[in-house]
Coordinates of C-alpha atoms in Angstrom, one line a residue:
Chain A
M122 CA 27.4 -20.9 -0.6
F123 CA 24.6 -19.3 1.3
G124 CA 22.2 -20.7 3.9
A125 CA 18.4 -20.2 3.5
I126 CA 15.7 -20.8 6.0
E127 CA 12.0 -20.5 5.3
A128 CA 10.5 -20.7 8.8
G129 CA 6.9 -21.7 8.5
G130 CA 4.2 -22.6 11.1
T131 CA 4.2 -26.3 10.2
K132 CA 7.8 -26.8 8.8
F133 CA 11.1 -25.1 8.4
V134 CA 12.6 -25.5 4.9
C135 CA 16.4 -25.1 5.0
G136 CA 18.6 -24.9 1.9
I137 CA 22.2 -24.5 1.0
G138 CA 23.2 -23.1 -2.4
T139 CA 23.5 -20.0 -4.6
G140 CA 20.3 -20.2 -6.6
P141 CA 17.5 -22.4 -8.1
E142 CA 20.0 -24.6 -9.9
D143 CA 22.0 -25.8 -7.0
L144 CA 19.8 -25.3 -4.0
E145 CA 19.7 -28.4 -1.7
I146 CA 16.8 -28.5 0.6
V147 CA 15.7 -30.3 3.8
Q148 CA 12.5 -30.0 5.7
I149 CA 12.2 -29.9 9.5
P150 CA 8.9 -30.0 11.3
T151 CA 8.0 -27.0 13.4
T152 CA 7.6 -28.1 17.0
T153 CA 9.3 -26.2 19.8
P154 CA 12.0 -23.5 19.2
G155 CA 14.6 -25.7 20.9
S156 CA 13.9 -28.8 18.9
T157 CA 13.2 -27.2 15.5
V158 CA 15.9 -24.6 15.6
G159 CA 18.3 -27.1 17.1
A160 CA 17.7 -29.4 14.1
V161 CA 18.1 -26.4 11.7
I162 CA 21.5 -25.5 13.2
D163 CA 22.6 -29.1 13.1
F164 CA 21.7 -29.3 9.4
F165 CA 24.0 -26.3 8.6
L166 CA 26.8 -27.3 10.9
K167 CA 26.9 -30.8 9.6
S168 CA 26.8 -29.8 6.0
K169 CA 30.0 -30.2 4.0
A170 CA 29.3 -26.8 2.4
Q171 CA 30.6 -23.8 4.4
I172 CA 28.0 -21.1 4.3
K173 CA 29.1 -17.4 4.3
S174 CA 25.8 -16.0 5.5
A175 CA 22.2 -17.0 6.1
G176 CA 18.8 -15.6 5.3
I177 CA 15.5 -16.2 7.1
G178 CA 12.0 -15.7 5.9
S179 CA 9.8 -16.3 9.0
F180 CA 6.2 -16.7 9.9
G181 CA 5.2 -13.7 12.0
P182 CA 4.5 -11.2 13.2
V183 CA 8.2 -10.5 13.3
D184 CA 10.3 -7.4 14.2
L185 CA 12.1 -6.2 11.1
H186 CA 13.7 -3.0 12.3
P187 CA 17.5 -3.3 12.5
D188 CA 17.6 -0.7 15.3
S189 CA 15.0 -2.4 17.5
P190 CA 16.0 -4.4 20.5
A191 CA 13.7 -7.1 19.3
F192 CA 15.1 -7.2 15.7
G193 CA 14.9 -10.7 14.4
Y194 CA 12.4 -11.9 16.9
I195 CA 9.1 -13.6 16.2
T196 CA 6.9 -11.4 18.3
S197 CA 3.2 -11.7 19.2
T198 CA 2.4 -15.1 17.6
P199 CA -0.2 -17.3 19.4
K200 CA 2.0 -20.3 18.5
P201 CA 3.0 -22.0 21.8
G202 CA 6.7 -21.4 22.7
W203 CA 7.5 -19.1 19.8
R204 CA 6.3 -15.8 21.2
D205 CA 9.2 -13.4 21.6
F206 CA 11.7 -15.9 20.3
N207 CA 14.9 -14.5 18.9
L208 CA 15.1 -16.5 15.7
A209 CA 17.7 -14.5 13.8
G210 CA 19.8 -14.1 16.9
A211 CA 19.8 -17.9 17.6
I212 CA 20.9 -18.7 14.0
A213 CA 23.5 -16.0 13.9
A214 CA 25.1 -17.0 17.2
A215 CA 25.1 -20.7 16.4
L216 CA 26.4 -20.4 12.8
N217 CA 28.6 -17.3 13.4
V218 CA 27.6 -15.7 10.1
P219 CA 25.7 -12.6 9.1
V220 CA 22.0 -13.2 9.0
G221 CA 19.3 -11.4 6.9
F222 CA 15.7 -11.5 8.3
E223 CA 12.3 -10.9 6.6
T224 CA 8.7 -12.1 6.8
D225 CA 7.9 -15.3 5.0
V226 CA 6.0 -13.4 2.3
G227 CA 8.7 -10.8 2.0
A228 CA 11.2 -13.5 1.3
A229 CA 8.9 -15.1 -1.2
A230 CA 8.6 -11.7 -2.9
L231 CA 12.4 -11.4 -3.1
G232 CA 12.7 -14.9 -4.5
E233 CA 10.1 -14.2 -7.2
C234 CA 11.8 -10.9 -7.9
R235 CA 15.2 -12.4 -8.5
W236 CA 14.4 -15.7 -10.3
G237 CA 10.7 -15.9 -10.7
A238 CA 7.5 -14.2 -11.9
A239 CA 8.6 -10.7 -11.1
T240 CA 12.2 -10.5 -12.5
G241 CA 13.0 -6.9 -13.6
L242 CA 10.2 -5.3 -11.6
T243 CA 10.9 -2.8 -8.9
D244 CA 7.3 -2.5 -7.8
F245 CA 5.0 -5.5 -7.3
V246 CA 3.0 -7.5 -4.8
Y247 CA 3.4 -11.1 -3.7
L248 CA 0.3 -12.5 -2.2
T249 CA -0.3 -16.0 -0.8
V250 CA -3.8 -17.4 -0.4
G251 CA -3.8 -20.6 1.7
T252 CA -4.4 -21.3 5.3
G253 CA -4.2 -17.6 5.7
I254 CA -3.8 -14.6 3.3
G255 CA -0.5 -12.7 3.5
G256 CA 1.3 -10.4 1.2
S257 CA 4.4 -8.3 0.8
A258 CA 5.0 -5.3 -1.5
I259 CA 8.3 -4.5 -3.2
V260 CA 8.4 -0.7 -3.6
N261 CA 11.2 1.0 -5.5
G262 CA 13.1 -2.3 -5.3
S263 CA 12.9 -2.8 -1.5
V264 CA 10.5 -4.7 0.7
L265 CA 8.0 -2.4 2.2
H266 CA 8.2 -2.5 6.0
G267 CA 7.1 0.8 7.5
L268 CA 5.7 0.6 11.0
V269 CA 5.6 -3.2 11.2
H270 CA 5.1 -4.9 7.9
S271 CA 2.1 -5.5 5.6
E272 CA -0.8 -7.6 6.8
M273 CA -2.7 -7.7 3.6
G274 CA -4.9 -10.5 4.7
H275 CA -6.6 -8.2 7.2
I276 CA -7.9 -5.4 4.9
R277 CA -11.6 -5.0 5.1
I278 CA -13.6 -5.8 1.9
P279 CA -17.3 -5.5 1.1
H280 CA -19.3 -8.5 2.2
D281 CA -22.9 -8.9 1.0
L282 CA -24.4 -10.9 3.9
A283 CA -27.6 -11.6 1.9
A284 CA -25.6 -13.3 -0.9
D285 CA -23.1 -14.9 1.5
P286 CA -24.3 -15.2 5.1
F287 CA -21.0 -16.9 6.2
P288 CA -19.8 -14.5 9.0
G289 CA -16.0 -14.9 8.2
S290 CA -13.4 -17.0 9.9
C291 CA -10.9 -14.4 11.2
P292 CA -10.7 -14.5 15.0
F293 CA -9.7 -10.8 15.1
H294 CA -11.9 -9.3 12.3
G295 CA -14.5 -11.9 11.3
D296 CA -15.1 -11.0 7.7
C297 CA -11.9 -9.4 6.6
F298 CA -10.1 -10.5 3.4
E299 CA -8.6 -13.6 5.0
G300 CA -11.8 -14.2 7.0
L301 CA -13.7 -14.5 3.8
A302 CA -11.3 -15.8 1.2
S303 CA -8.7 -18.0 2.9
G304 CA -8.7 -21.8 2.6
P305 CA -10.2 -22.3 6.0
A306 CA -12.9 -19.7 5.2
I307 CA -13.9 -21.7 2.0
Q308 CA -14.0 -24.9 4.0
A309 CA -16.1 -23.5 6.8
R310 CA -18.5 -21.8 4.4
W311 CA -19.2 -24.8 2.2
G312 CA -18.4 -27.7 4.5
I313 CA -15.9 -29.1 2.1
P314 CA -12.1 -28.5 1.9
A315 CA -11.2 -26.1 -0.9
N316 CA -9.1 -28.7 -2.7
Q317 CA -12.1 -31.0 -2.9
L318 CA -14.6 -28.5 -4.3
P319 CA -15.2 -29.2 -8.0
Q320 CA -14.2 -26.6 -10.6
H321 CA -17.8 -25.6 -11.4
H322 CA -18.9 -25.2 -7.8
E323 CA -20.4 -21.8 -7.0
A324 CA -17.7 -21.4 -4.3
W325 CA -15.2 -20.4 -6.9
K326 CA -17.2 -17.5 -8.4
L327 CA -17.6 -16.1 -4.9
E328 CA -13.9 -16.7 -4.1
A329 CA -12.8 -14.9 -7.3
H330 CA -15.0 -12.0 -6.4
Y331 CA -13.5 -11.7 -2.9
L332 CA -10.0 -12.1 -4.3
A333 CA -10.7 -9.3 -6.9
L334 CA -12.0 -7.0 -4.1
G335 CA -8.8 -7.5 -2.2
L336 CA -6.7 -7.0 -5.3
A337 CA -8.6 -3.8 -6.1
S338 CA -7.6 -2.3 -2.8
L339 CA -4.0 -3.4 -3.3
V340 CA -4.0 -1.8 -6.8
C341 CA -5.4 1.4 -5.4
T342 CA -2.9 1.7 -2.6
L343 CA 0.3 0.1 -3.8
S344 CA -0.1 0.5 -7.5
P345 CA 1.9 -2.6 -8.2
R346 CA 3.2 -3.4 -11.7
R347 CA 2.3 -7.0 -11.2
I348 CA 0.6 -9.2 -8.6
V349 CA 2.0 -12.7 -8.0
I350 CA -0.4 -15.0 -6.2
G351 CA 0.7 -18.2 -4.6
G352 CA -0.6 -20.5 -1.9
G353 CA -2.7 -23.6 -1.7
V354 CA -6.0 -22.1 -2.8
M355 CA -4.4 -20.8 -6.0
Q356 CA -3.6 -24.3 -7.0
Q357 CA -7.0 -24.0 -8.6
Q358 CA -5.7 -22.7 -11.9
H359 CA -9.2 -21.6 -13.1
L360 CA -9.2 -19.0 -10.3
F361 CA -6.6 -17.0 -12.1
I362 CA -8.9 -16.8 -15.2
Q363 CA -11.9 -15.7 -13.1
V364 CA -9.9 -13.1 -11.1
R365 CA -8.4 -11.6 -14.2
K366 CA -12.0 -11.0 -15.4
E367 CA -13.3 -9.8 -12.1
L368 CA -10.6 -7.3 -11.2
P369 CA -11.0 -5.1 -14.3
R370 CA -14.8 -5.3 -13.9
L371 CA -14.5 -3.9 -10.3
L372 CA -11.9 -1.2 -11.3
N373 CA -14.3 -0.2 -14.1
G374 CA -11.7 1.6 -16.2
Y375 CA -10.8 4.1 -13.5
I376 CA -7.1 3.3 -13.5
Q377 CA -6.0 3.6 -17.1
A378 CA -3.2 1.2 -17.6
R379 CA -3.1 -1.6 -20.2
E380 CA -1.8 -3.9 -17.5
L381 CA -5.3 -3.7 -15.9
T382 CA -7.1 -4.3 -19.2
D383 CA -5.8 -6.2 -22.2
R384 CA -2.6 -7.2 -20.4
V385 CA -4.2 -8.5 -17.3
D386 CA -3.0 -12.1 -18.1
T387 CA 0.5 -11.0 -17.3
Y388 CA -0.6 -8.8 -14.4
I389 CA -2.1 -11.4 -12.2
V390 CA 0.2 -14.5 -12.3
P391 CA 1.2 -17.5 -10.3
P392 CA 4.7 -17.7 -8.8
K393 CA 7.3 -19.2 -11.1
L394 CA 9.3 -20.8 -8.3
G395 CA 6.4 -23.0 -7.1
N396 CA 6.8 -23.7 -3.4
R397 CA 10.5 -22.7 -3.4
S398 CA 9.8 -18.9 -3.6
G399 CA 10.3 -18.5 0.1
V400 CA 13.5 -20.5 0.6
L401 CA 15.0 -19.0 -2.6
G402 CA 14.1 -15.5 -1.3
A403 CA 16.0 -16.4 1.9
L404 CA 19.0 -17.0 -0.3
V405 CA 18.6 -13.5 -1.6
L406 CA 18.5 -12.2 2.0
A407 CA 21.7 -14.2 2.8
E408 CA 23.5 -12.6 -0.1
A409 CA 22.4 -9.1 1.0
A410 CA 23.5 -9.8 4.6
L411 CA 26.9 -10.7 3.4
S412 CA 27.3 -7.7 1.2
R413 CA 26.2 -5.4 4.0
K414 CA 28.9 -6.9 6.2
H415 CA 31.6 -6.1 3.6
Chain B
M1460 CA 14.7 30.8 -5.2
F1461 CA 12.4 28.0 -6.4
G1462 CA 9.1 28.0 -8.2
A1463 CA 6.2 26.0 -6.8
I1464 CA 2.9 25.1 -8.6
E1465 CA 0.0 23.3 -7.0
A1466 CA -2.2 22.6 -10.0
G1467 CA -5.7 22.0 -8.7
G1468 CA -9.0 21.4 -10.4
T1469 CA -10.4 24.8 -9.3
K1470 CA -7.2 26.9 -8.9
F1471 CA -3.5 26.9 -9.4
V1472 CA -1.5 28.0 -6.4
C1473 CA 1.9 29.4 -7.5
G1474 CA 4.7 30.4 -5.1
I1475 CA 8.2 31.6 -5.1
G1476 CA 10.6 31.0 -2.2
T1477 CA 12.7 28.5 -0.4
G1478 CA 10.4 27.4 2.4
P1479 CA 7.4 28.2 4.7
E1480 CA 9.0 31.4 6.0
D1481 CA 9.5 33.2 2.7
L1482 CA 7.0 31.6 0.3
E1483 CA 5.0 34.2 -1.6
I1484 CA 1.8 32.9 -3.2
V1485 CA -0.7 33.8 -5.9
Q1486 CA -3.8 32.0 -6.9
I1487 CA -4.9 31.6 -10.5
P1488 CA -8.4 30.1 -11.4
T1489 CA -8.3 26.9 -13.4
T1490 CA -10.1 27.5 -16.7
T1491 CA -8.4 26.4 -19.9
P1492 CA -4.8 25.2 -20.2
G1493 CA -4.0 28.1 -22.4
S1494 CA -5.4 30.8 -20.1
T1495 CA -4.4 29.2 -16.8
V1496 CA -0.9 28.0 -17.7
G1497 CA -0.4 31.3 -19.5
A1498 CA -1.1 33.2 -16.4
V1499 CA 1.1 30.9 -14.3
I1500 CA 4.0 31.4 -16.7
D1501 CA 3.4 35.2 -16.7
F1502 CA 3.6 35.2 -12.9
F1503 CA 7.0 33.5 -12.8
L1504 CA 8.4 35.5 -15.8
K1505 CA 7.3 38.8 -14.3
S1506 CA 8.5 38.1 -10.8
K1507 CA 11.7 39.9 -9.7
A1508 CA 13.0 36.7 -8.2
Q1509 CA 14.9 34.5 -10.7
I1510 CA 13.8 30.9 -10.0
K1511 CA 16.4 28.1 -10.6
S1512 CA 13.9 25.3 -10.9
A1513 CA 10.2 24.6 -10.5
G1514 CA 8.1 21.9 -8.9
I1515 CA 4.5 20.9 -9.8
G1516 CA 2.0 19.0 -7.8
S1517 CA -0.9 18.3 -10.2
F1518 CA -4.4 17.1 -10.2
G1519 CA -4.6 13.8 -12.1
P1520 CA -4.4 11.3 -13.2
V1521 CA -0.9 12.2 -14.3
D1522 CA 2.1 10.3 -15.9
L1523 CA 4.9 10.2 -13.4
H1524 CA 7.3 7.9 -15.2
P1525 CA 10.4 9.8 -16.4
D1526 CA 11.0 7.3 -19.2
S1527 CA 7.4 7.6 -20.5
P1528 CA 6.7 9.7 -23.6
A1529 CA 3.8 11.2 -21.7
F1530 CA 5.9 12.1 -18.6
G1531 CA 4.6 15.3 -17.0
Y1532 CA 1.2 15.0 -18.7
I1533 CA -2.2 15.2 -17.1
T1534 CA -3.7 12.1 -18.8
S1535 CA -7.3 10.8 -18.7
T1536 CA -9.0 13.6 -16.8
P1537 CA -12.6 14.3 -17.7
K1538 CA -11.9 18.0 -17.2
P1539 CA -12.5 19.8 -20.5
G1540 CA -9.4 20.8 -22.3
W1541 CA -6.9 19.2 -19.9
R1542 CA -6.9 15.7 -21.1
D1543 CA -3.4 14.7 -22.4
F1544 CA -2.0 18.2 -21.6
N1545 CA 1.8 18.3 -21.2
L1546 CA 1.8 20.5 -18.0
A1547 CA 5.4 19.9 -17.0
G1548 CA 6.6 20.3 -20.5
A1549 CA 4.8 23.6 -21.0
I1550 CA 6.3 25.0 -17.7
A1551 CA 9.8 23.7 -18.4
A1552 CA 9.8 25.2 -22.0
A1553 CA 8.5 28.6 -21.0
L1554 CA 10.6 29.1 -17.9
N1555 CA 13.7 27.2 -19.2
V1556 CA 14.4 25.6 -15.8
P1557 CA 14.4 22.0 -14.6
V1558 CA 10.9 20.9 -13.5
G1559 CA 9.9 18.3 -10.9
F1560 CA 6.5 16.7 -11.3
E1561 CA 4.2 14.8 -8.9
T1562 CA 0.5 14.3 -8.1
D1563 CA -1.1 16.9 -5.9
V1564 CA -1.3 14.6 -3.0
G1565 CA 2.3 13.4 -3.5
A1566 CA 3.4 17.0 -3.4
A1567 CA 1.4 17.5 -0.2
A1568 CA 3.0 14.5 1.3
L1569 CA 6.5 15.8 0.5
G1570 CA 5.6 19.2 2.0
E1571 CA 4.4 17.6 5.3
C1572 CA 7.5 15.4 5.3
R1573 CA 9.9 18.3 5.0
W1574 CA 8.2 21.0 7.2
G1575 CA 5.0 19.6 8.6
A1576 CA 3.3 16.8 10.5
A1577 CA 5.6 14.0 9.2
T1578 CA 9.1 15.4 9.6
G1579 CA 11.7 12.7 10.2
L1580 CA 9.4 9.9 8.9
T1581 CA 10.5 7.8 6.0
D1582 CA 7.2 5.9 5.8
F1583 CA 3.8 7.6 6.1
V1584 CA 0.6 8.3 4.3
Y1585 CA -0.9 11.7 3.4
L1586 CA -4.7 11.5 2.8
T1587 CA -7.0 14.2 1.8
V1588 CA -10.8 14.0 2.4
G1589 CA -12.7 16.7 0.6
T1590 CA -14.5 16.9 -2.7
G1591 CA -12.7 13.6 -3.4
I1592 CA -10.5 11.3 -1.4
G1593 CA -6.9 11.0 -2.5
G1594 CA -3.7 9.9 -0.9
S1595 CA 0.0 9.4 -1.3
A1596 CA 2.4 7.1 0.5
I1597 CA 6.0 7.8 1.3
V1598 CA 7.8 4.5 1.4
N1599 CA 11.5 4.3 2.4
G1600 CA 11.7 8.1 2.0
S1601 CA 10.3 8.2 -1.6
V1602 CA 6.8 8.8 -3.0
L1603 CA 5.3 5.5 -4.0
H1604 CA 4.5 5.5 -7.7
G1605 CA 4.5 1.9 -9.1
L1606 CA 2.4 1.3 -12.1
V1607 CA 0.6 4.6 -12.1
H1608 CA 0.2 6.2 -8.6
S1609 CA -2.0 5.5 -5.6
E1610 CA -5.7 6.0 -5.9
M1611 CA -6.6 5.5 -2.3
G1612 CA -10.0 7.0 -2.6
H1613 CA -11.1 4.1 -4.7
I1614 CA -10.4 1.2 -2.4
R1615 CA -13.5 -0.8 -1.6
I1616 CA -14.8 -0.8 2.0
P1617 CA -17.6 -2.6 3.7
H1618 CA -21.0 -0.9 3.3
D1619 CA -23.9 -2.0 5.4
L1620 CA -26.8 -1.1 3.1
A1621 CA -29.3 -1.7 5.9
A1622 CA -27.7 0.9 8.2
D1623 CA -26.8 3.3 5.3
P1624 CA -28.9 2.8 2.2
F1625 CA -27.1 5.6 0.3
P1626 CA -25.7 3.9 -2.8
G1627 CA -22.5 6.0 -2.9
S1628 CA -21.5 8.9 -5.1
C1629 CA -18.5 7.6 -7.2
P1630 CA -19.4 7.5 -10.9
F1631 CA -17.0 4.6 -11.4
H1632 CA -17.5 2.4 -8.3
G1633 CA -20.6 3.7 -6.5
D1634 CA -19.8 2.9 -2.9
C1635 CA -16.0 2.9 -2.8
F1636 CA -14.2 4.8 -0.1
E1637 CA -14.6 8.1 -1.9
G1638 CA -18.2 7.2 -2.9
L1639 CA -19.1 6.8 0.7
A1640 CA -17.0 9.2 2.7
S1641 CA -16.1 12.3 0.5
G1642 CA -17.7 15.7 1.1
P1643 CA -20.1 15.2 -1.9
A1644 CA -21.1 11.8 -0.5
I1645 CA -21.9 13.3 2.9
Q1646 CA -24.0 16.1 1.2
A1647 CA -25.8 13.6 -1.1
R1648 CA -26.6 11.3 1.8
W1649 CA -27.9 13.8 4.3
G1650 CA -29.1 16.6 1.9
I1651 CA -26.9 19.1 3.8
P1652 CA -23.4 20.2 2.9
A1653 CA -20.8 18.6 5.3
N1654 CA -19.7 22.0 6.7
Q1655 CA -23.3 22.8 7.7
L1656 CA -23.9 19.5 9.6
P1657 CA -23.8 20.1 13.4
Q1658 CA -21.1 18.3 15.4
H1659 CA -23.6 15.9 17.0
H1660 CA -25.3 14.9 13.8
E1661 CA -25.3 11.1 13.3
A1662 CA -23.5 11.8 10.0
W1663 CA -20.2 12.1 11.8
K1664 CA -20.3 8.7 13.5
L1665 CA -20.9 7.1 10.2
E1666 CA -18.2 9.2 8.6
A1667 CA -15.7 8.2 11.2
H1668 CA -16.6 4.6 10.7
Y1669 CA -16.0 4.8 6.9
L1670 CA -12.8 6.7 7.4
A1671 CA -11.5 4.2 9.9
L1672 CA -12.4 1.3 7.5
G1673 CA -10.4 3.1 4.8
L1674 CA -7.5 3.7 7.2
A1675 CA -7.5 0.1 8.4
S1676 CA -6.8 -1.0 4.8
L1677 CA -4.1 1.5 4.4
V1678 CA -2.5 0.3 7.7
C1679 CA -2.7 -3.3 6.6
T1680 CA -1.2 -2.6 3.1
L1681 CA 1.3 0.3 3.6
S1682 CA 2.1 -0.1 7.3
P1683 CA 2.6 3.7 7.6
R1684 CA 4.3 5.2 10.7
R1685 CA 1.8 8.0 10.7
I1686 CA -1.3 9.0 8.7
V1687 CA -1.7 12.8 8.0
I1688 CA -5.3 13.6 7.0
G1689 CA -6.2 16.9 5.4
G1690 CA -9.0 18.2 3.2
G1691 CA -12.2 20.1 3.7
V1692 CA -14.1 17.4 5.5
M1693 CA -11.4 17.1 8.1
Q1694 CA -11.9 20.7 9.2
Q1695 CA -14.3 19.0 11.6
Q1696 CA -11.7 18.5 14.3
H1697 CA -14.0 16.2 16.3
L1698 CA -13.7 13.7 13.4
F1699 CA -10.0 13.1 14.4
I1700 CA -11.1 12.1 17.9
Q1701 CA -13.7 9.7 16.6
V1702 CA -11.5 8.1 14.0
R1703 CA -8.7 7.6 16.6
K1704 CA -11.2 5.6 18.6
E1705 CA -12.7 3.7 15.7
L1706 CA -9.5 2.6 13.9
P1707 CA -8.1 0.6 16.9
R1708 CA -11.5 -0.9 17.5
L1709 CA -11.6 -2.2 13.9
L1710 CA -8.0 -3.5 14.0
N1711 CA -8.9 -5.2 17.3
G1712 CA -5.3 -5.6 18.6
Y1713 CA -4.1 -7.6 15.5
I1714 CA -1.3 -5.2 14.7
Q1715 CA 0.7 -4.9 17.8
A1716 CA 2.2 -1.4 17.7
R1717 CA 1.8 1.3 20.3
E1718 CA 1.2 3.8 17.5
L1719 CA -2.1 2.0 16.9
T1720 CA -3.1 1.9 20.6
D1721 CA -2.0 4.3 23.3
R1722 CA -0.2 6.6 20.8
V1723 CA -2.9 6.9 18.2
D1724 CA -3.3 10.6 19.0
T1725 CA 0.1 11.1 17.2
Y1726 CA -0.6 8.5 14.6
I1727 CA -3.7 10.1 13.0
V1728 CA -3.0 13.8 12.7
P1729 CA -4.0 16.9 10.7
P1730 CA -1.4 18.5 8.4
K1731 CA 0.8 21.1 10.0
L1732 CA 1.1 23.3 6.9
G1733 CA -2.7 23.9 6.5
N1734 CA -3.6 24.5 2.9
R1735 CA 0.0 25.1 2.0
S1736 CA 1.1 21.4 2.1
G1737 CA 0.8 21.1 -1.7
V1738 CA 2.6 24.3 -2.8
L1739 CA 5.3 23.8 -0.2
G1740 CA 5.7 20.2 -1.4
A1741 CA 6.1 21.6 -4.9
L1742 CA 9.1 23.6 -3.6
V1743 CA 10.6 20.3 -2.4
L1744 CA 10.1 19.0 -6.0
A1745 CA 11.8 22.0 -7.4
E1746 CA 14.8 21.5 -5.2
A1747 CA 15.1 17.9 -6.1
A1748 CA 14.8 18.8 -9.8
L1749 CA 17.7 21.2 -9.5
S1750 CA 19.9 18.7 -7.7
R1751 CA 19.2 16.0 -10.3
K1752 CA 20.4 18.4 -12.9
H1753 CA 23.7 19.1 -11.2

């Protein structure tokens, strides 16, 4: 049995199991590190199942470099109490098992890769569009880290102020991808929460356009074999249909691959693991942590 | 000895050697495949040095997937005569040696990685800004390919039409990154070739802004540890100074890494191999092709 932790800004999802069939899950609200992580540790220590290792997919920014003194830390978050908190270290010390550590979106990508919408693919992108926009790229079978990790929500995209005078909601960049296309951006622009906007509201055409602009840049930089898009905003199923039309229109035949033309229905897809992508990906991280130890 | 071929749209640069110290180079104009590739083959066959393998960095788009029937082909180029030409196959058959194959920018990245401005780095971006904009990412030590290969020149960036009414020069996308910031875009916008614009011309401030917008998206998707920028437009050394100021301004402290703040001088750098990045990278490809064979 492995332990899995999806550490989110509003809740921690903890699970014990080996895969989608047997994973048992609890949710713990995110309050202070002491209280939340204390409850997480309690859950694993009191469980009858003995876990051999644990995996964590965490909200960030996080330090992913095994050779860094801050490896396993949540770093510069504005979230009170969590800044510079050694999350992986706290879990490893309390449970006395090897611990794998990744971003929340990196874990979700690994989950979808193993059991979900990207099985068999060594190169794809997992994107989430909800309260923020985040993404992770799997390249040659591994999560792309590089200098820090991807921050796909903060790429800049064209913004026609005449057509859409909304200045954007990102406190750092104003009208970056997240500032224009996240759930809070939709709500601030139209004055109505995204999940209450009717399907034929003009909001969705604009949203599909911004999403396609963001995807176009991901396609031109990361050349993924598929893009899996989850998150609250993407609960609007019709958005997939619109984005699948808008992305090929924007690319305009430049990148010649059938995945981007007549096969776009299987190129831009929702996650198959629903809201369990992250916690299942944390299981994958736990497995990898154990095999590194042996 | 290894053979190296940098296959460009205007010339093929061919070399024989083992590295920067002993590489001997000839240039062959790019005309038709028969004539140009014939001259390339002649050069290697008539050389006294016996090459054990060859590497090719080619203009594209190209097919890089070893398991594809079109592996080693130049694919959908508009260049007369070169569409669907089996470049790697022609070289391999004529020289009877193993052949490595990559994009031109992928080869340049490998050259800079081995002997140039990115030695010791497993994750970086090589970008060229000249008659077009192209780029290649090294991720976890390997060239990123994915579905096709990166087409970094075609990401979309913000374009303030009030400040810059130039509609962009890309025949596919108008005002994409390349459409706004390539050499031909600069010339079309100002009516003067880029290399004749004086250093204090307003063109350069705008150019630095567009370059930084493009780099910001590369940083947010690929999280490179360094960005090496070559190409004709970057011969304007002052551009580096301006881009190193503009990129941190655009990122606005969101990505907390000293490479993007007080170390930006070593983050955005010119190539160290000058115009030999590509042909030297082709040597690296030749080496790899030989070791794969053994």
